Tab-separated table of C-alpha atoms in Angstrom:
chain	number	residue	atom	x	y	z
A	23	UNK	CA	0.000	0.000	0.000
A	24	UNK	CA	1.281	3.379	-0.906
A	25	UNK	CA	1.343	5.770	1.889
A	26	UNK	CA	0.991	9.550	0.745
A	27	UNK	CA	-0.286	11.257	-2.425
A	28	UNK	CA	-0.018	10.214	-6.000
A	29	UNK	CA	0.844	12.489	-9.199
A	30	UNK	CA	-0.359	10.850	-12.418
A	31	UNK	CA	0.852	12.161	-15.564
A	32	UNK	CA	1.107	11.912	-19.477
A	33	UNK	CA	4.173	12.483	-21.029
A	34	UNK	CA	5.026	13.094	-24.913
A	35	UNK	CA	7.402	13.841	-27.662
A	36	UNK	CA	6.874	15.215	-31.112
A	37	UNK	CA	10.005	14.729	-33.131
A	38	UNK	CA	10.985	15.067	-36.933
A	39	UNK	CA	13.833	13.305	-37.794
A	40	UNK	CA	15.234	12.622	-41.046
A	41	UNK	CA	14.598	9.000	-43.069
A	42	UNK	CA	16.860	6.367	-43.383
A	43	UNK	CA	15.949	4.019	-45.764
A	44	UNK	CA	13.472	4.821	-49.420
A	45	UNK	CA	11.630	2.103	-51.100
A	46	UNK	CA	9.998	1.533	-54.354
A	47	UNK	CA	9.078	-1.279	-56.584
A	48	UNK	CA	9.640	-2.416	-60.040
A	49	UNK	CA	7.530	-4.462	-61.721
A	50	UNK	CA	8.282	-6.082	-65.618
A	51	UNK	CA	5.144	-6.991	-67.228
A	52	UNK	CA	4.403	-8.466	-70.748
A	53	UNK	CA	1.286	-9.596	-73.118
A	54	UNK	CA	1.512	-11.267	-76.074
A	55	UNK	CA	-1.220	-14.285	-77.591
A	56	UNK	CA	1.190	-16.525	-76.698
A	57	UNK	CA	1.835	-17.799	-73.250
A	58	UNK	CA	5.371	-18.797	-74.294
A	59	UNK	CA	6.228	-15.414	-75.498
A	60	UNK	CA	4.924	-13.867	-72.415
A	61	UNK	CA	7.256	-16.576	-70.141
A	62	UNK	CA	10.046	-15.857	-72.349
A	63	UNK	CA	10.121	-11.683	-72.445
A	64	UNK	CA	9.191	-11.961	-68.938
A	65	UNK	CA	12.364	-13.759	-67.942
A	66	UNK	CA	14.162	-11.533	-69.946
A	67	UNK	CA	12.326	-8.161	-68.335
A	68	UNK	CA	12.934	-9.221	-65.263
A	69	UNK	CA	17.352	-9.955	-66.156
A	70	UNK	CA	17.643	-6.578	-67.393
A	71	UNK	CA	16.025	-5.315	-64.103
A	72	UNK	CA	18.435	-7.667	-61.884
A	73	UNK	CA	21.597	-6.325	-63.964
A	74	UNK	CA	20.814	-2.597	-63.191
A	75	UNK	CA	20.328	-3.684	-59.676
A	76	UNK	CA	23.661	-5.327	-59.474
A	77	UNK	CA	25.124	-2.566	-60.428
A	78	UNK	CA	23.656	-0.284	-57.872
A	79	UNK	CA	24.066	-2.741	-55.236
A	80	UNK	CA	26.459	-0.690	-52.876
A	81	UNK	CA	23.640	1.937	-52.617
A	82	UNK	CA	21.070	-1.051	-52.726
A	83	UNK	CA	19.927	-2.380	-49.293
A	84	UNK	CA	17.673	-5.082	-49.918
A	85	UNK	CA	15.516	-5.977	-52.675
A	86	UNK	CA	12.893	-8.975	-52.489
A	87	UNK	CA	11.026	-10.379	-55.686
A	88	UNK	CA	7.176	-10.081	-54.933
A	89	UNK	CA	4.241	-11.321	-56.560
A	90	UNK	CA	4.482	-13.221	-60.258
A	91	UNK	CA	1.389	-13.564	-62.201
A	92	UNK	CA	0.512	-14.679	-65.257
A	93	UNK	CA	-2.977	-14.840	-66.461
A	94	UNK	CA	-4.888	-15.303	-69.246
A	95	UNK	CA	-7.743	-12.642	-71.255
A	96	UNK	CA	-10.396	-14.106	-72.203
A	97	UNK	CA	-13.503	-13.541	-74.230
A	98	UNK	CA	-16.298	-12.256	-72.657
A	99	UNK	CA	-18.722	-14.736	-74.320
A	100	UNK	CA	-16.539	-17.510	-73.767
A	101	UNK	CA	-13.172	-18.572	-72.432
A	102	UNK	CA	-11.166	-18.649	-75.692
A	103	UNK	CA	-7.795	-16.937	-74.512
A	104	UNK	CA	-7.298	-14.394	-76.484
A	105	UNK	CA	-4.113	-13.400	-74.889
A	106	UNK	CA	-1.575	-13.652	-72.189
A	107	UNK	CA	-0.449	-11.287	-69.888
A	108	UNK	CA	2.482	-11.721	-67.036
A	109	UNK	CA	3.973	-9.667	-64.369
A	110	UNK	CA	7.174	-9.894	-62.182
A	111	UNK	CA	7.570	-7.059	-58.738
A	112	UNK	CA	10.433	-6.148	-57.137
A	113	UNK	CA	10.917	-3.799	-53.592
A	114	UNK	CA	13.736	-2.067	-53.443
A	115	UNK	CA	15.376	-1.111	-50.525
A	116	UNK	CA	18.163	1.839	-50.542
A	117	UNK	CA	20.125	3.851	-48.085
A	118	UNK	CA	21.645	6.074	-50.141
A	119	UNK	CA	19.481	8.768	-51.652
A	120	UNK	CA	22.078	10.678	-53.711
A	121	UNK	CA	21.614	7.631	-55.695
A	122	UNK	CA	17.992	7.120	-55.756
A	123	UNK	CA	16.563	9.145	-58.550
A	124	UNK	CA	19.379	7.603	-60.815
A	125	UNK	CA	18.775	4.436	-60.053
A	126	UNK	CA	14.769	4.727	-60.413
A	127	UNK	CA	14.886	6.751	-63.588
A	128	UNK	CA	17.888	3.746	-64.981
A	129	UNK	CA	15.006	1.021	-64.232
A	130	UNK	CA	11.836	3.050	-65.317
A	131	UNK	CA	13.688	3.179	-68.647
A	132	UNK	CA	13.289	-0.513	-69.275
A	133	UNK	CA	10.958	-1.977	-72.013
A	134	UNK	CA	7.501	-2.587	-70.231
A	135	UNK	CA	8.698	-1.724	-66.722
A	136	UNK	CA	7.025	0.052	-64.583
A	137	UNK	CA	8.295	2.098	-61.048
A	138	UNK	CA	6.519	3.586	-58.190
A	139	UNK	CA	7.538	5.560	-55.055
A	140	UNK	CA	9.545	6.063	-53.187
A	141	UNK	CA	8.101	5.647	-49.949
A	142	UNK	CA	10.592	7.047	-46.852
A	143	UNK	CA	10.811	5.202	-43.273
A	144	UNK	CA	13.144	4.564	-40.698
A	145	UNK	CA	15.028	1.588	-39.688
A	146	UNK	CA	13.509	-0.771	-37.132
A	147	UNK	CA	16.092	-0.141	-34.467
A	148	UNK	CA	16.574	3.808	-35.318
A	149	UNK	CA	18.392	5.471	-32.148
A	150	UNK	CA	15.216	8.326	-33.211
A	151	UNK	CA	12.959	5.802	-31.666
A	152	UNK	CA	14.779	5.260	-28.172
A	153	UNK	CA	15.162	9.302	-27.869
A	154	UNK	CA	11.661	10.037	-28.760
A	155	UNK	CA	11.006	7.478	-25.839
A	156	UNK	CA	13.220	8.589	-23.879
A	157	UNK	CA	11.990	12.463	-24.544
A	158	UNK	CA	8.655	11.288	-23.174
A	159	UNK	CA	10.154	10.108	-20.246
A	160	UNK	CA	11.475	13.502	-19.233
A	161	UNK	CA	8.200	15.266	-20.215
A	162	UNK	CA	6.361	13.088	-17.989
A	163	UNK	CA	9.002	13.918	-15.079
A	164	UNK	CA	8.877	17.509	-16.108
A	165	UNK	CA	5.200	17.726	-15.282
A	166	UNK	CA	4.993	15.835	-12.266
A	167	UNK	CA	7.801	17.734	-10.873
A	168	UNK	CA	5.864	21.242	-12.459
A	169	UNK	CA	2.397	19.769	-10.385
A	170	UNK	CA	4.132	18.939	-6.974
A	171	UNK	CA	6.107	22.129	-7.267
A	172	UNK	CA	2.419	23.913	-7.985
A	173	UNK	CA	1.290	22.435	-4.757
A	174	UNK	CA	4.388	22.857	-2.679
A	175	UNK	CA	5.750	19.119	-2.929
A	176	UNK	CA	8.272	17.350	-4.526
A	177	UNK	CA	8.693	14.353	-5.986
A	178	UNK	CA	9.754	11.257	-4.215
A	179	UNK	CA	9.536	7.973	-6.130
A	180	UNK	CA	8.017	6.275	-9.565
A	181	UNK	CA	4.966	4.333	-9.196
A	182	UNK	CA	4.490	2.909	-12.517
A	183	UNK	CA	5.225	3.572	-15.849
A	184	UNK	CA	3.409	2.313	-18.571
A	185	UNK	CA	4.409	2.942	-22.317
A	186	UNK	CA	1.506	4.176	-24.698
A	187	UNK	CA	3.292	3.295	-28.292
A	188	UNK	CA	5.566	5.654	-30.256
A	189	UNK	CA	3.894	5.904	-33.958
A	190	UNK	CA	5.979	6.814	-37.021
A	191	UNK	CA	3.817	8.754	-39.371
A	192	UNK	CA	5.624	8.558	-43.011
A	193	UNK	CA	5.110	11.610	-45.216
A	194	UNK	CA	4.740	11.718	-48.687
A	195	UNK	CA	7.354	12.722	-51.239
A	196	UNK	CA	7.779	15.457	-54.199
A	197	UNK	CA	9.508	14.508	-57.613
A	198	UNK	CA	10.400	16.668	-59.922
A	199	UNK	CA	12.403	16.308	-63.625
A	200	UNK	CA	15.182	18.825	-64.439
A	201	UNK	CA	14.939	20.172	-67.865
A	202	UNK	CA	17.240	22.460	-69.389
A	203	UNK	CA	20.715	20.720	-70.662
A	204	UNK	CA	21.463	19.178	-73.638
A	205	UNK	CA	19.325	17.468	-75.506
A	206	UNK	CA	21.058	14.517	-75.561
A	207	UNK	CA	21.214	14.323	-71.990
A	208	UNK	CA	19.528	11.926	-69.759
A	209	UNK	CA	17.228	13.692	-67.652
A	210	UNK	CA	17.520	13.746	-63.928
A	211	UNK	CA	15.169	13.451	-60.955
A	212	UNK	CA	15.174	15.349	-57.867
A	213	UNK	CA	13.708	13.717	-54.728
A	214	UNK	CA	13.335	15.206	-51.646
A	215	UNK	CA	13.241	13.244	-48.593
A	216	UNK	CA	10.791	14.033	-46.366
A	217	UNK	CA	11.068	14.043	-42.625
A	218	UNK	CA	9.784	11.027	-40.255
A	219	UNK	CA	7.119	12.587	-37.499
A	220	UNK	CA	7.095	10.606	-34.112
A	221	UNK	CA	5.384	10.541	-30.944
A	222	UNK	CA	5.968	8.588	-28.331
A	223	UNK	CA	3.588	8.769	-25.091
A	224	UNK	CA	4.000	7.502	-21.404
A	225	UNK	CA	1.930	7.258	-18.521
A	226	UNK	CA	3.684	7.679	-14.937
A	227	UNK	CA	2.301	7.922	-11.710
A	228	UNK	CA	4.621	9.204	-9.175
A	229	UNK	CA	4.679	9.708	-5.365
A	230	UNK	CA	4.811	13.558	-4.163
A	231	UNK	CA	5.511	14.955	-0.524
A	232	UNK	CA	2.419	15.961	1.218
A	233	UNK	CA	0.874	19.426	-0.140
A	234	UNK	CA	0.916	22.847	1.345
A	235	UNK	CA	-2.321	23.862	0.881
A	236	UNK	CA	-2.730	26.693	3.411
């Protein structure tokens, strides 16, 4: 049994920290009336995409082959294939951003390939996670120490602590193509990362000295 009065608190922390990983996929499709065909310039979509990957792989993370369909179109008043279609996806994982719009603009130049993203995040085990928790430890101190203080106590001791989940909130990203050089040139992309919002909240209930209330 806890002898004296109790302080119970919320603490937070709003932080915007910068991302550490992008990701996008690639995804080689085909269609021809032939299901062979399709297997066959599949296959070979889906090389050329693995060779320009190679070749980026020291800015390259991770990359894991997704889903592979192949299906076929049909007539609607019957189920006489007309043709065959086939796709291959790829996500692709990469740390280093100066090489990101290069890479994606390389692969989105492919016959029949198609890109998307990028989407920024964090790493699992960011240190931004541990400081935002930590940052709502503090807070939560802060104002139990800013309420006893109010009331002429102080704190004494942590009661219980109870963690209310830190949630990453992703933000979207802005693309842009840089005209202007020779015509000739390949063009280049400009991505600009955009920063990872987190909050982390606490609960705490602490033990205070007892009140001056005259």
């Amino acid at each position: 049994m806890v002898d004296g009065p109790i302080v119970a608190v919320r603490g937070e922390a709003y932080r915007e920290v910068a991302p550490e990983l992008a990701r996008f996929t690639v995804t080689a499709t085909a269609r021809d009336r032939d299901r062979e065909a399709v297997l066959t310039r599949l296959a070979e979509r889906a090389a050329a995409v693995r060779v320009l990957l190679d070749a980026a792989e020291p800015a390259v993370d991770r990359r894991e082959t997704g889903d592979l369909r192949v299906w076929p179109e049909t007539k609607r008043s019957g189920e006489r294939v007309v043709a065959w279609h086939g796709s291959v996806a790829t996500t692709v994982t990469v740390t280093d951003f100066t090489a990101l719009g290069e890479l994606m603009l390389r692969l989105a130049d492919q016959d029949q390939v198609e890109v998307a993203g990028p989407w920024w995040s964090l790493r699992p085990d960011s240190p931004a996670y541990r400081e935002a928790r930590h940052a709502a430890i503090a807070d939560a101190l802060a104002r139990a120490r800013e309420y006893a203080e109010a009331l002429g106590s102080r704190v004494t001791a942590l009661l219980e602590l109870a963690d209310n989940g830190l949630a990453p909130q992703p933000m979207m990203t802005r693309a842009a193509f840089k005209s202007g050089g020779p015509a000739d040139a390949p063009p280049e992309l400009e991505l600009d990362p955009q920063p990872q919002s987190l909050h982390a909240a606490v609960e705490a209930r602490f033990t205070i000295t007892a009140p001056v209330l005259g």
